[in-house]
Amino acid sequence: MGILPLGILVFFALMAVLLDLWAGRWWAKTASYAGIGAALVGELLLWGRRGNYMAGLLSQDAVGIVAGVLILLFAFLALLITDGYDLKVNIKEGEIYILMTLSAAGALVMVTTRHLLVAFLGMEILSVANYALAGLKRDTLSKEAAVKYAVLGTVASVFFVLGMAFYYGTGGGFLLDTRVAASPSPMALASGLLLFSSLMFKASLFPFHFWTPDVYQGSPAPITAFFSVVTKTAGFVFLLRLSDFVIHPEVKWFILAASVLSMLYGNLVALKQQDIKRLMAYSSISHAGYMAMGLLLEKQGAWVLLFYLAAYGFMNLGAFAVISSLLEKNSLLNYRGLAKDYSPLAVFLAFFMVSLAGFPPTAGFLAKFFLFAEVGRAGFWPLVVIAAITTLVSVYYYLRVVLVMYMTEGRPTASYLPSGILTMFISAFFVLELGIFPSTLLVFLKYFVG
Amino acid sequence: MSLLLSGVLFPPALGALILILLGRLLSKRSVSWLSPAAVGISFLTSLLSFFLIKGKASLYLFPWLSVGGLQVDFSLLWDPLSSIMALTVSGVSFLIHIYSVGYMGEDPGYRRYFAYLNLFTFSMLLLVLAPNLPMMFVGWEGVGLCSYLLIGFWFEKETAANAGKKAFIVNRVGDFGFLLGIFLLFTLLGNLNFDYINYHANSLAPSAATAAALLLFLGATGKSAQIPLYIWLPDAMEGPTPVSALIHAATMVTAGVYMVSRLFPLYARSGLALNVVAWVGIITAAFAATIALVQNDIKRVLAYSTISQIGYMFAGVGVGAVSAGMFHLFTHAFFKSLLFLAAGSVIHALGTQDMREMGGLRKKMPITFWVFTIAALAISGIPGFAGFFSKDQILAQAYIRSKAIWAIGVVTAGLTAFYMFRLIFMTFFGEPRGWKNAHESPPVMTGPMLVLAFFSVVSGWFFSSFHGWLKPLGYIHLEELPESKEALLMGASVGLALLAIGLAWWIYLKRGKGFHTGFIHKLLLNKYYVDEIYNAAFVIPYREGSRLISRYFDIGIIDGTVEGSGRLTLQGGRLMSFFQSGFLKDYALWMAAGVVLALFVMLGRAL
Amino acid sequence: MSSFSLFILAALLIAGGIAGFFLRKDLLTMLLSSEVALSGANLLLLVFASQASPTEAQAAVLAILTVAAAEVAVALAALAVVIREKGKATEDIVSEMKG
């Protein structure tokens, strides 16, 4: 039972490959929707269960199920953004849907295991699909994005395998275990640092974030959205699984430094960006910095982190649904006068920017509120102050996008894509819902995750 | 009974929602009914609640944040303090909505304007009725956002767009302090309800209470335009005048005073924080009043005057007289919004805000003139008018606590009377300077002004019942002063105010008229010379002083810091982006460096 | 070979991979170098495994090699397209996006 959603997803992904060959892209697309949708239902049916499957290779628990639901929901919304966009920018192949489904399957594997090897396999399935996705737009930038992502991804893989080797050397097994992770030997520590580094790459944390701006800029916009939410969720949830390592002060400092530097770097460099996808990339780095604070709380941080991931996912998907509607005219110059010619798009983008900047009554505000309050309560006051100051800085560039749309003149071109608009509505609904009635999610998080 | 509270809060939200969603379908006429009606209902229900609800009531709506030891409900609190605020806010807002129907009649952004205005009223009522800090913060951010949207309402004008931006950014600095204060209180007490905080304030260490109180006060200085974060308010005058009256005079900018009054026990626990509040307040009051002396833009005079009057309120609360401070907030809401509306009426008629291009409007706009005079008498503290009673209470209480604060306050009162009557004499008396046609505003505008004029007189007469109404809060306290002494203090401030009015009259009318016969006649025709005379005759020390202050302090230091830090961050961003060289090898190098550094640190510790 | 000499070999492979990645200028060699480092990491895993239960680790190494091959295949495909387009394989052909 516990691996049902995963099975469904992989089955449909493979079906989609075959259908794409025999029957064309429409069938591949439909199979992808069906697969992710069915897996989502399956994951929801598992709500509250826990257990180990396949001799401990896969294991299901509350964090995994919440993360799985989020990943599948995000992937589904990303499919919706892609639908319609693809033909407008001349991506005619059905692969884009198949690869997204496969990548989501990899992410799902990552969150339903406590076994390092299985996690590595999941991470590689996700990564390999992602490299291909990055290059799908077929222009120079897209190809460059694919190459950079792939080569740097290989380096991150080396970190993971090395970390795995050291872990095996410490405990003689691949299953994550508190005693092994917390053992005082230098080997355990080295393994922790290497595993963290590798996943920080997926989560876009400084100094492993360098792929992020280039890949975000080069990839097709819906794919960027997919990277920024699905990959990040999978990365952070597995980091949460590694939280036993945080008992070492070295690891704690490592996270602390990565968190502070990501906030500073992401928010400061975002100020000068002219390309909206690059701007969103730096925003993504800075949000990763905030989320990393949650890792310092170890297991107690799970609910804050999951709430933040949910909030971030919806507001980012919403923003990218708008960005995709401009069909790869990504310079901020093309956003001039958007409020006049395409006022619904401008309203939505402004709303999501306000949420990303952390204003009430949106989910972005509460996500930061919970996170800062909990981190402050755990005694990391200087960190909270830095986070609050960098949030202050971030308002400036989010606001800039709004100002460009509303207060300058221009002739933007965009197109209303029906499923993109649907995504905007769904995302906006969840951003408001989580901002005003957070208890709907928190009750579950509190009950299951603790 | 408590269900009434939803009738206070939600009608404006509904109005805003309808205007935003269906705005294009509605005719202009229905907008001008719908939007004021929404606020009107809200006002009527607050009035009803005021009479029906005895003492305290709270309406529980749903559990909002309940996790990890944090228990915050979304509910509405009706108690003596919030009832007064809700009445003032909804009442003044209602009048200004009506006035706006006339004032904004010709504007193409009519619907958008009323949508924002309704949204603002909703956010402000949310702020006022909040029973805990997070909900207050939501309202706090909401009013900030609406204020920003309304300042930049005419965003085609670059100055308006920039003013909106400035207000927004300066307020973020304050909000950052506010938010940190909330987190600190959460860490210290584990509960963010006002009742809980006030009840347990005495269990806090004084230093902890000081830190939390001052962080929250930083938020208040931003929202209420006090030193050092006042700089956005004068620029905010770029917005439509009714907005200045509602948001930047009567309601939003007093939110800081309201917040400090709400958490008074916390401030009282830390004597230092209370002193900071009092001194920041009184220094701001004096400082802003000196600047108001040399302004020629009618709205800027009023803006600086607002900053100055809010300073009084903080001084009142800061010396421990919460009821006096809140009473000044209450009376000020009437006469200051009236001043703005009357100024708006003048601007509407003439199309200029420069007082040097006005003059002689008394005959053409009699209603505007009279209501303006009433409001000016009120703000100047002339006996019988509202401002006299509230200001007098603050000064008397300040005298007991600190003679220095009292002295600064009295001098400021004199300055206030002077600049207000300078404004009147320049605008309404003398000969027309540069305008040809002027007309009285339509009844839809003069109506609300007359109502406010009534309250600008009457609202001051009820201090003792106001004080009694607030008493149940438990921390409302006034020091007694011997009657003879009180009369003496009163005499001093009234005397000084009258003297200042006389001086303004002498400089702007008596001598002004004299000039007409002689060579200075030319000077008066020539609007530039007005200030020259004024300087030569009277304010050289003030002028030089306040110019120095406004040039080097206002622009040079404070603006410089804001812009400079902006530039610095941007430069920082440029510098840091050097890492993002575009080369794969560099990226991999930094990644490897991160790991190697971490491993080395670890090995260093292990060996 | 003793496990110690295997350990040395693994270390050499990793070091060589890193050196190759940073010293060589063309992208293909850089990619191959990173694969060499990955093999080193794999070998290290086997060295550690020889001290404990070896079967699990040996299976793991096979799986890792398989997915690494897939990864390299995709990376090479992307590289090949860019190299064909630009006519050379130096690092600067993928350095348009920056800042």
PDB file of N, CA, C and O in Angstrom, chain B residues 577-578 580-590 592, chain C residues 21-25 27 30 91-92 94-95 97-99:
ATOM      1  N   SER B 577      27.683  39.941  -7.144  1.00  0.00           N
ATOM      2  CA  SER B 577      27.336  39.214  -8.351  1.00  0.00           C
ATOM      3  C   SER B 577      28.585  38.903  -9.176  1.00  0.00           C
ATOM      4  O   SER B 577      28.509  38.199 -10.173  1.00  0.00           O
ATOM      5  N   PHE B 578      29.719  39.398  -8.734  1.00  0.00           N
ATOM      6  CA  PHE B 578      30.978  39.072  -9.378  1.00  0.00           C
ATOM      7  C   PHE B 578      31.245  37.573  -9.306  1.00  0.00           C
ATOM      8  O   PHE B 578      31.836  36.973 -10.196  1.00  0.00           O
ATOM      9  N   GLN B 580      29.150  35.335  -9.701  1.00  0.00           N
ATOM     10  CA  GLN B 580      28.369  34.660 -10.729  1.00  0.00           C
ATOM     11  C   GLN B 580      28.995  34.974 -12.086  1.00  0.00           C
ATOM     12  O   GLN B 580      28.443  35.704 -12.880  1.00  0.00           O
ATOM     13  N   SER B 581      30.177  34.397 -12.333  1.00  0.00           N
ATOM     14  CA  SER B 581      30.971  34.832 -13.483  1.00  0.00           C
ATOM     15  C   SER B 581      30.468  34.242 -14.780  1.00  0.00           C
ATOM     16  O   SER B 581      30.885  34.671 -15.845  1.00  0.00           O
ATOM     17  N   GLY B 582      29.619  33.242 -14.723  1.00  0.00           N
ATOM     18  CA  GLY B 582      29.178  32.595 -15.940  1.00  0.00           C
ATOM     19  C   GLY B 582      30.021  31.385 -16.303  1.00  0.00           C
ATOM     20  O   GLY B 582      29.661  30.631 -17.197  1.00  0.00           O
ATOM     21  N   PHE B 583      31.144  31.187 -15.631  1.00  0.00           N
ATOM     22  CA  PHE B 583      32.022  30.070 -15.979  1.00  0.00           C
ATOM     23  C   PHE B 583      31.802  28.884 -15.051  1.00  0.00           C
ATOM     24  O   PHE B 583      31.851  29.001 -13.828  1.00  0.00           O
ATOM     25  N   LEU B 584      31.571  27.736 -15.675  1.00  0.00           N
ATOM     26  CA  LEU B 584      31.348  26.494 -14.947  1.00  0.00           C
ATOM     27  C   LEU B 584      32.409  26.208 -13.903  1.00  0.00           C
ATOM     28  O   LEU B 584      32.131  25.822 -12.784  1.00  0.00           O
ATOM     29  N   LYS B 585      33.650  26.445 -14.322  1.00  0.00           N
ATOM     30  CA  LYS B 585      34.767  26.052 -13.471  1.00  0.00           C
ATOM     31  C   LYS B 585      34.763  26.891 -12.193  1.00  0.00           C
ATOM     32  O   LYS B 585      35.023  26.366 -11.103  1.00  0.00           O
ATOM     33  N   ASP B 586      34.427  28.162 -12.353  1.00  0.00           N
ATOM     34  CA  ASP B 586      34.359  29.011 -11.161  1.00  0.00           C
ATOM     35  C   ASP B 586      33.285  28.498 -10.210  1.00  0.00           C
ATOM     36  O   ASP B 586      33.482  28.421  -9.005  1.00  0.00           O
ATOM     37  N   TYR B 587      32.140  28.154 -10.809  1.00  0.00           N
ATOM     38  CA  TYR B 587      31.043  27.679  -9.971  1.00  0.00           C
ATOM     39  C   TYR B 587      31.471  26.446  -9.182  1.00  0.00           C
ATOM     40  O   TYR B 587      31.268  26.343  -7.968  1.00  0.00           O
ATOM     41  N   ALA B 588      32.081  25.504  -9.916  1.00  0.00           N
ATOM     42  CA  ALA B 588      32.512  24.263  -9.265  1.00  0.00           C
ATOM     43  C   ALA B 588      33.564  24.569  -8.207  1.00  0.00           C
ATOM     44  O   ALA B 588      33.601  23.946  -7.139  1.00  0.00           O
ATOM     45  N   LEU B 589      34.417  25.547  -8.513  1.00  0.00           N
ATOM     46  CA  LEU B 589      35.471  25.911  -7.557  1.00  0.00           C
ATOM     47  C   LEU B 589      34.870  26.400  -6.250  1.00  0.00           C
ATOM     48  O   LEU B 589      35.291  25.999  -5.163  1.00  0.00           O
ATOM     49  N   TRP B 590      33.851  27.263  -6.347  1.00  0.00           N
ATOM     50  CA  TRP B 590      33.249  27.778  -5.108  1.00  0.00           C
ATOM     51  C   TRP B 590      32.554  26.665  -4.345  1.00  0.00           C
ATOM     52  O   TRP B 590      32.609  26.612  -3.116  1.00  0.00           O
ATOM     53  N   ALA B 592      33.406  23.488  -4.364  1.00  0.00           N
ATOM     54  CA  ALA B 592      34.455  22.684  -3.735  1.00  0.00           C
ATOM     55  C   ALA B 592      35.045  23.432  -2.555  1.00  0.00           C
ATOM     56  O   ALA B 592      35.310  22.855  -1.497  1.00  0.00           O
TER      57      ALA B 592
ATOM     58  N   PHE C  21      39.416  18.174 -13.508  1.00  0.00           N
ATOM     59  CA  PHE C  21      38.290  19.074 -13.683  1.00  0.00           C
ATOM     60  C   PHE C  21      38.747  20.525 -13.689  1.00  0.00           C
ATOM     61  O   PHE C  21      38.333  21.325 -14.520  1.00  0.00           O
ATOM     62  N   PHE C  22      39.658  20.848 -12.770  1.00  0.00           N
ATOM     63  CA  PHE C  22      40.023  22.264 -12.654  1.00  0.00           C
ATOM     64  C   PHE C  22      41.158  22.681 -13.575  1.00  0.00           C
ATOM     65  O   PHE C  22      41.309  23.855 -13.870  1.00  0.00           O
ATOM     66  N   LEU C  23      41.966  21.701 -14.023  1.00  0.00           N
ATOM     67  CA  LEU C  23      43.130  22.105 -14.823  1.00  0.00           C
ATOM     68  C   LEU C  23      42.847  22.064 -16.317  1.00  0.00           C
ATOM     69  O   LEU C  23      43.426  22.832 -17.076  1.00  0.00           O
ATOM     70  N   ARG C  24      41.972  21.176 -16.743  1.00  0.00           N
ATOM     71  CA  ARG C  24      41.740  21.066 -18.182  1.00  0.00           C
ATOM     72  C   ARG C  24      40.758  22.132 -18.650  1.00  0.00           C
ATOM     73  O   ARG C  24      39.911  22.580 -17.898  1.00  0.00           O
ATOM     74  N   LYS C  25      40.887  22.506 -19.942  1.00  0.00           N
ATOM     75  CA  LYS C  25      40.064  23.615 -20.417  1.00  0.00           C
ATOM     76  C   LYS C  25      38.832  23.157 -21.183  1.00  0.00           C
ATOM     77  O   LYS C  25      37.883  23.908 -21.314  1.00  0.00           O
ATOM     78  N   LEU C  27      35.441  21.079 -22.112  1.00  0.00           N
ATOM     79  CA  LEU C  27      34.313  20.609 -21.308  1.00  0.00           C
ATOM     80  C   LEU C  27      34.225  19.097 -21.246  1.00  0.00           C
ATOM     81  O   LEU C  27      33.876  18.531 -20.224  1.00  0.00           O
ATOM     82  N   MET C  30      36.556  17.843 -18.728  1.00  0.00           N
ATOM     83  CA  MET C  30      36.072  18.195 -17.393  1.00  0.00           C
ATOM     84  C   MET C  30      34.997  17.216 -16.943  1.00  0.00           C
ATOM     85  O   MET C  30      34.996  16.730 -15.805  1.00  0.00           O
ATOM     86  N   GLU C  91      35.695  25.890 -22.350  1.00  0.00           N
ATOM     87  CA  GLU C  91      34.735  26.206 -21.312  1.00  0.00           C
ATOM     88  C   GLU C  91      33.898  27.447 -21.642  1.00  0.00           C
ATOM     89  O   GLU C  91      32.760  27.574 -21.224  1.00  0.00           O
ATOM     90  N   ASP C  92      34.492  28.376 -22.423  1.00  0.00           N
ATOM     91  CA  ASP C  92      33.807  29.650 -22.639  1.00  0.00           C
ATOM     92  C   ASP C  92      32.614  29.548 -23.576  1.00  0.00           C
ATOM     93  O   ASP C  92      31.894  30.534 -23.751  1.00  0.00           O
ATOM     94  N   VAL C  94      29.992  27.990 -22.943  1.00  0.00           N
ATOM     95  CA  VAL C  94      28.784  28.085 -22.112  1.00  0.00           C
ATOM     96  C   VAL C  94      28.994  29.105 -21.000  1.00  0.00           C
ATOM     97  O   VAL C  94      28.989  28.794 -19.828  1.00  0.00           O
ATOM     98  N   SER C  95      29.228  30.339 -21.401  1.00  0.00           N
ATOM     99  CA  SER C  95      29.421  31.357 -20.363  1.00  0.00           C
ATOM    100  C   SER C  95      28.668  32.634 -20.711  1.00  0.00           C
ATOM    101  O   SER C  95      29.056  33.725 -20.335  1.00  0.00           O
ATOM    102  N   MET C  97      25.456  33.384 -19.897  1.00  0.00           N
ATOM    103  CA  MET C  97      24.645  33.889 -18.782  1.00  0.00           C
ATOM    104  C   MET C  97      25.518  34.101 -17.561  1.00  0.00           C
ATOM    105  O   MET C  97      26.251  33.204 -17.149  1.00  0.00           O
ATOM    106  N   LYS C  98      25.438  35.264 -16.999  1.00  0.00           N
ATOM    107  CA  LYS C  98      26.205  35.563 -15.785  1.00  0.00           C
ATOM    108  C   LYS C  98      25.609  36.755 -15.057  1.00  0.00           C
ATOM    109  O   LYS C  98      24.682  37.385 -15.539  1.00  0.00           O
ATOM    110  N   GLY C  99      26.175  37.053 -13.880  1.00  0.00           N
ATOM    111  CA  GLY C  99      25.820  38.279 -13.153  1.00  0.00           C
ATOM    112  C   GLY C  99      24.611  38.169 -12.257  1.00  0.00           C
ATOM    113  O   GLY C  99      23.804  37.324 -12.362  1.00  0.00           O
TER     114      GLY C  99
END
